[in-house]
Short mmCIF file of C-alpha atoms in Angstrom, two decimals:
data_model
loop_
_atom_site.label_atom_id
_atom_site.label_comp_id
_atom_site.label_asym_id
_atom_site.label_seq_id
_atom_site.Cartn_x
_atom_site.Cartn_y
_atom_site.Cartn_z
CA MET A 509 19.24 -9.72 65.55
CA ARG A 510 20.46 -13.84 66.42
CA THR A 511 18.84 -14.49 62.51
CA SER A 512 20.53 -11.38 60.86
CA PHE A 513 23.73 -12.41 62.34
CA PHE A 514 23.47 -16.14 60.83
CA VAL A 515 22.34 -14.43 58.01
CA VAL A 516 26.09 -12.91 57.23
CA LEU A 517 27.60 -15.34 58.56
CA LEU A 518 25.96 -17.63 55.97
CA THR A 519 26.11 -14.88 53.36
CA LEU A 520 30.14 -14.51 54.39
CA ALA A 521 30.55 -18.28 54.39
CA LEU A 522 29.71 -18.46 51.09
CA PHE A 523 31.68 -15.53 49.26
CA ILE A 524 34.76 -18.03 50.98
CA TYR A 525 33.83 -20.70 49.83
CA GLU A 526 32.70 -19.27 45.91
CA ASN A 527 36.58 -17.75 46.22
CA THR A 528 38.56 -19.97 47.86
CA CYS A 529 37.47 -23.14 45.78
CA PRO A 530 38.82 -23.80 42.36
CA ALA A 531 36.60 -22.99 39.56
CA VAL A 532 35.43 -26.43 37.50
CA THR A 533 35.77 -26.04 33.91
CA ILE A 534 33.09 -27.05 31.59
CA THR A 535 34.11 -26.90 27.58
CA PHE A 536 33.44 -28.30 23.72
CA SER A 537 35.60 -29.92 22.03
CA THR A 538 35.28 -31.46 18.86
CA SER A 539 36.48 -34.46 19.92
CA ALA A 540 35.59 -36.96 22.06
CA THR A 541 39.23 -37.90 22.99
CA ASP A 542 40.92 -34.99 23.30
CA ALA A 543 39.53 -32.24 25.51
CA ASN A 544 41.56 -29.70 23.55
CA ALA A 545 40.98 -30.47 19.91
CA GLY A 546 39.35 -27.34 20.02
CA ASN A 547 36.19 -24.97 19.49
CA VAL A 548 35.42 -24.58 16.47
CA LEU A 549 33.59 -26.17 13.96
CA SER A 550 33.16 -25.23 10.18
CA THR A 551 30.28 -26.97 8.14
CA VAL A 552 27.96 -25.81 5.29
CA PRO A 553 24.02 -25.22 5.52
CA GLY A 554 22.27 -28.14 5.33
CA SER A 555 25.12 -30.41 7.22
CA THR A 556 23.32 -32.69 9.50
CA GLY A 557 24.78 -34.65 12.21
CA ASN A 558 27.32 -32.81 13.56
CA GLN A 559 28.85 -33.34 16.60
CA LEU A 560 30.65 -31.59 19.52
CA TYR A 561 31.44 -32.82 23.04
CA ILE A 562 31.11 -31.43 26.20
CA TRP A 563 34.12 -31.98 28.92
CA VAL A 564 34.44 -31.18 32.36
CA ASP A 565 37.40 -30.35 34.34
CA ALA A 566 37.02 -30.47 38.01
CA THR A 567 41.00 -31.17 38.35
CA GLY A 568 41.85 -29.49 42.35
CA ASN A 569 37.75 -28.84 43.41
CA GLU A 570 37.92 -30.32 47.03
CA ASN A 571 35.06 -32.26 46.47
CA GLY A 572 34.34 -33.40 42.49
CA ILE A 573 31.20 -33.11 41.45
CA GLU A 574 27.74 -34.71 42.29
CA GLY A 575 25.02 -32.83 40.19
CA LEU A 576 25.48 -31.44 37.00
CA GLY A 577 23.11 -29.73 35.52
CA LEU A 578 23.88 -27.27 32.03
CA ASP A 579 21.95 -25.45 29.67
CA ILE A 580 23.18 -25.40 25.80
CA THR A 581 23.00 -22.26 24.78
CA ALA A 582 23.18 -20.79 20.80
CA ASP A 583 22.83 -16.87 19.75
CA ASN A 584 21.30 -17.64 16.40
CA CYS A 585 18.99 -20.31 14.26
CA ASN A 586 21.39 -21.41 12.51
CA VAL A 587 21.91 -24.62 14.37
CA VAL A 588 18.97 -26.86 15.42
CA ALA A 589 19.97 -29.43 17.84
CA THR A 590 18.90 -33.12 17.02
CA SER A 591 20.34 -35.20 20.49
CA HIS A 592 22.40 -34.56 23.92
CA VAL A 593 23.19 -38.10 25.25
CA ILE A 594 24.76 -38.08 28.65
CA GLU A 595 28.34 -40.60 28.12
CA ASN A 596 29.28 -43.23 30.16
CA PRO A 597 26.60 -43.45 33.08
CA VAL A 598 27.81 -46.42 33.84
CA PHE A 599 31.94 -46.86 35.86
CA GLN A 600 34.06 -48.68 33.90
CA ASP A 601 31.08 -50.27 32.62
CA ILE A 602 30.57 -52.18 36.29
CA PRO A 603 27.30 -53.46 37.04
CA GLY A 604 26.83 -51.16 39.78
CA LEU A 605 29.06 -48.41 39.60
CA ASP A 606 27.63 -46.51 37.85
CA ARG A 607 29.35 -42.70 37.39
CA TRP A 608 25.80 -41.34 37.44
CA ASN A 609 22.78 -43.24 39.34
CA LEU A 610 20.30 -40.77 40.35
CA ALA A 611 19.08 -39.15 37.79
CA ILE A 612 19.65 -38.94 34.34
CA SER A 613 19.03 -36.92 31.58
CA ASN A 614 19.51 -35.77 28.24
CA GLY A 615 17.59 -32.41 27.76
CA THR A 616 14.70 -31.06 26.60
CA LEU A 617 15.64 -30.04 22.68
CA ASN A 618 14.51 -26.61 21.54
CA ASP A 619 12.59 -25.75 24.51
CA SER A 620 11.91 -21.75 25.43
CA GLY A 621 14.69 -20.86 23.04
CA VAL A 622 17.74 -23.01 24.67
CA LEU A 623 18.97 -25.49 22.92
CA VAL A 624 19.23 -28.40 25.26
CA ASN A 625 17.30 -27.29 28.56
CA ASP A 626 18.96 -28.71 31.74
CA SER A 627 21.54 -32.02 31.02
CA LEU A 628 21.46 -34.14 34.36
CA GLY A 629 23.23 -36.23 35.78
CA ALA A 630 23.55 -36.93 39.85
CA ALA A 631 25.66 -39.31 42.02
CA LEU A 632 24.87 -40.49 45.06
CA PRO A 633 26.85 -39.77 48.07
CA GLY A 634 29.98 -41.73 48.45
CA LEU A 635 31.43 -45.23 50.70
CA GLY A 636 34.43 -44.90 52.90
CA GLY A 637 37.10 -42.80 51.63
CA LEU A 638 34.80 -41.32 48.37
CA ALA A 639 33.55 -37.63 49.19
CA PHE A 640 31.52 -39.18 45.79
CA TYR A 641 30.26 -41.99 44.50
CA GLN A 642 31.67 -41.86 40.55
CA GLY A 643 30.48 -38.93 39.62
CA ILE A 644 33.21 -36.81 38.44
CA GLN A 645 35.96 -36.42 40.86
CA ASN A 646 38.76 -34.18 40.92
CA GLY A 647 42.23 -34.18 39.80
CA ASP A 648 41.45 -36.93 36.61
CA GLY A 649 41.58 -33.95 34.58
CA PRO A 650 39.04 -33.43 32.10
CA VAL A 651 36.39 -35.90 31.77
CA LEU A 652 33.62 -36.03 28.75
CA HIS A 653 30.05 -35.49 30.11
CA SER A 654 28.23 -35.87 27.16
CA VAL A 655 27.44 -34.98 23.31
CA LEU A 656 25.67 -32.99 21.12
CA THR A 657 24.54 -33.67 17.73
CA PHE A 658 22.96 -31.48 15.40
CA ASP A 659 21.90 -29.75 12.43
CA VAL A 660 22.86 -26.67 10.64
CA ILE A 661 20.11 -24.84 8.69
CA GLY A 662 21.45 -21.64 8.23
CA GLY A 663 24.98 -19.65 7.29
CA GLY A 664 27.36 -17.71 9.30
CA THR A 665 28.75 -17.88 12.46
CA THR A 666 27.18 -19.77 15.64
CA GLU A 667 28.07 -19.42 19.05
CA LEU A 668 26.88 -21.97 21.36
CA GLY A 669 27.73 -21.65 25.51
CA PHE A 670 26.19 -22.66 28.74
CA GLU A 671 24.47 -21.42 31.24
CA ARG A 672 23.13 -23.33 34.70
CA GLY A 673 20.72 -26.04 34.09
CA ILE A 674 17.33 -26.26 36.74
CA GLY A 675 19.02 -29.23 37.76
CA ASN A 676 22.64 -27.47 39.54
CA ILE A 677 25.75 -28.47 39.98
CA ALA A 678 26.43 -29.54 42.71
CA SER A 679 30.17 -29.82 45.12
CA ASN A 680 29.58 -31.37 48.39
CA GLY A 681 25.93 -29.80 48.38
CA ALA A 682 27.00 -26.01 47.08
CA VAL A 683 27.98 -24.19 44.06
CA PRO A 684 30.76 -24.39 43.09
CA PRO A 685 32.56 -21.53 41.19
CA LEU A 686 32.19 -22.40 37.24
CA ASN A 687 34.14 -21.71 34.46
CA PHE A 688 31.96 -21.77 30.80
CA GLY A 689 33.87 -22.56 27.76
CA SER A 690 31.29 -21.90 24.32
CA ALA A 691 32.09 -23.07 21.35
CA PHE A 692 31.71 -21.62 17.86
CA VAL A 693 29.91 -22.94 14.16
CA GLY A 694 31.13 -22.02 10.87
CA SER A 695 28.42 -22.33 8.50
CA LEU A 696 29.43 -21.11 5.12
CA ALA A 697 27.72 -22.21 1.51
CA PRO A 698 30.00 -23.81 -0.42
CA THR A 699 31.49 -21.26 -4.04
CA PRO A 700 29.52 -23.20 -7.30
CA CYS A 701 31.83 -24.82 -9.92
CA PRO A 702 30.89 -23.24 -12.80
CA ALA A 703 29.52 -24.80 -15.69
CA PRO A 704 30.80 -26.36 -18.33
CA GLY A 705 30.18 -23.98 -20.91
CA SER A 706 30.62 -21.36 -18.65
CA ILE A 707 34.29 -22.05 -18.68
CA ALA A 708 34.52 -22.50 -22.40
CA GLY A 709 33.28 -19.21 -22.61
CA LEU A 710 35.22 -17.75 -19.93
CA LEU A 711 38.65 -19.42 -22.01
CA SER A 712 36.81 -18.08 -25.45
CA LEU A 713 36.98 -14.77 -24.47
CA VAL A 714 40.54 -15.09 -22.65
CA ALA A 715 41.34 -15.46 -26.09
CA THR A 716 40.00 -13.27 -28.12
CA GLY A 717 41.40 -10.43 -25.47
CA THR A 718 44.67 -12.42 -26.65
CA VAL A 719 44.73 -11.57 -30.27
CA PHE A 720 43.65 -8.23 -29.30
CA ILE A 721 46.09 -7.02 -27.48
CA ARG A 722 48.16 -9.02 -29.37
CA GLY A 723 47.30 -6.99 -32.85
CA ARG A 724 47.10 -4.02 -31.45
CA ARG A 725 51.39 -4.34 -30.28
CA ARG A 726 51.76 -5.13 -33.92
#
């Protein structure tokens, strides 16, 4: 009976936490300096070295983010990831002040149908008044987490998205509410230009048609 009571209490506490703690927002951007630059990238089949940037906003979250594990997904096979690099693991380039100073992983590419499997950064518990030691702090606005580089091998539109990775996302030891954004990669084959001979032929047809029309009017 007592065990059941504690289970109900824990469930209620988690429910209250998830519905009162501000959500952490994770989005794509086409810019490494502007989180709001847009999430639509236009390219062509066969293009290489395309990049999208992943931003995390923990503004308003009570504790910030001490662990961040993400899967990056794609809804078709037009996009192939070639690298995924966590940005700025060292805080302000000061030795000993790492933003992520435990496990760092850029993820496993193209594993089990997932574009990037479980990118991970984790921070040590804070010192003094810091809830976390230079992870992703609350109240600072969007923070650049990583850059995804990929090749485009097919035409059409590919939607990229996020899922929680095995490494999890932790705020004071709990998973905060999460808002995941998406990105769209539009890949259209370029329209071929007519060959010079074809252009000459078209002009000849236009000229012939013009002469014919003039002749009929006379």
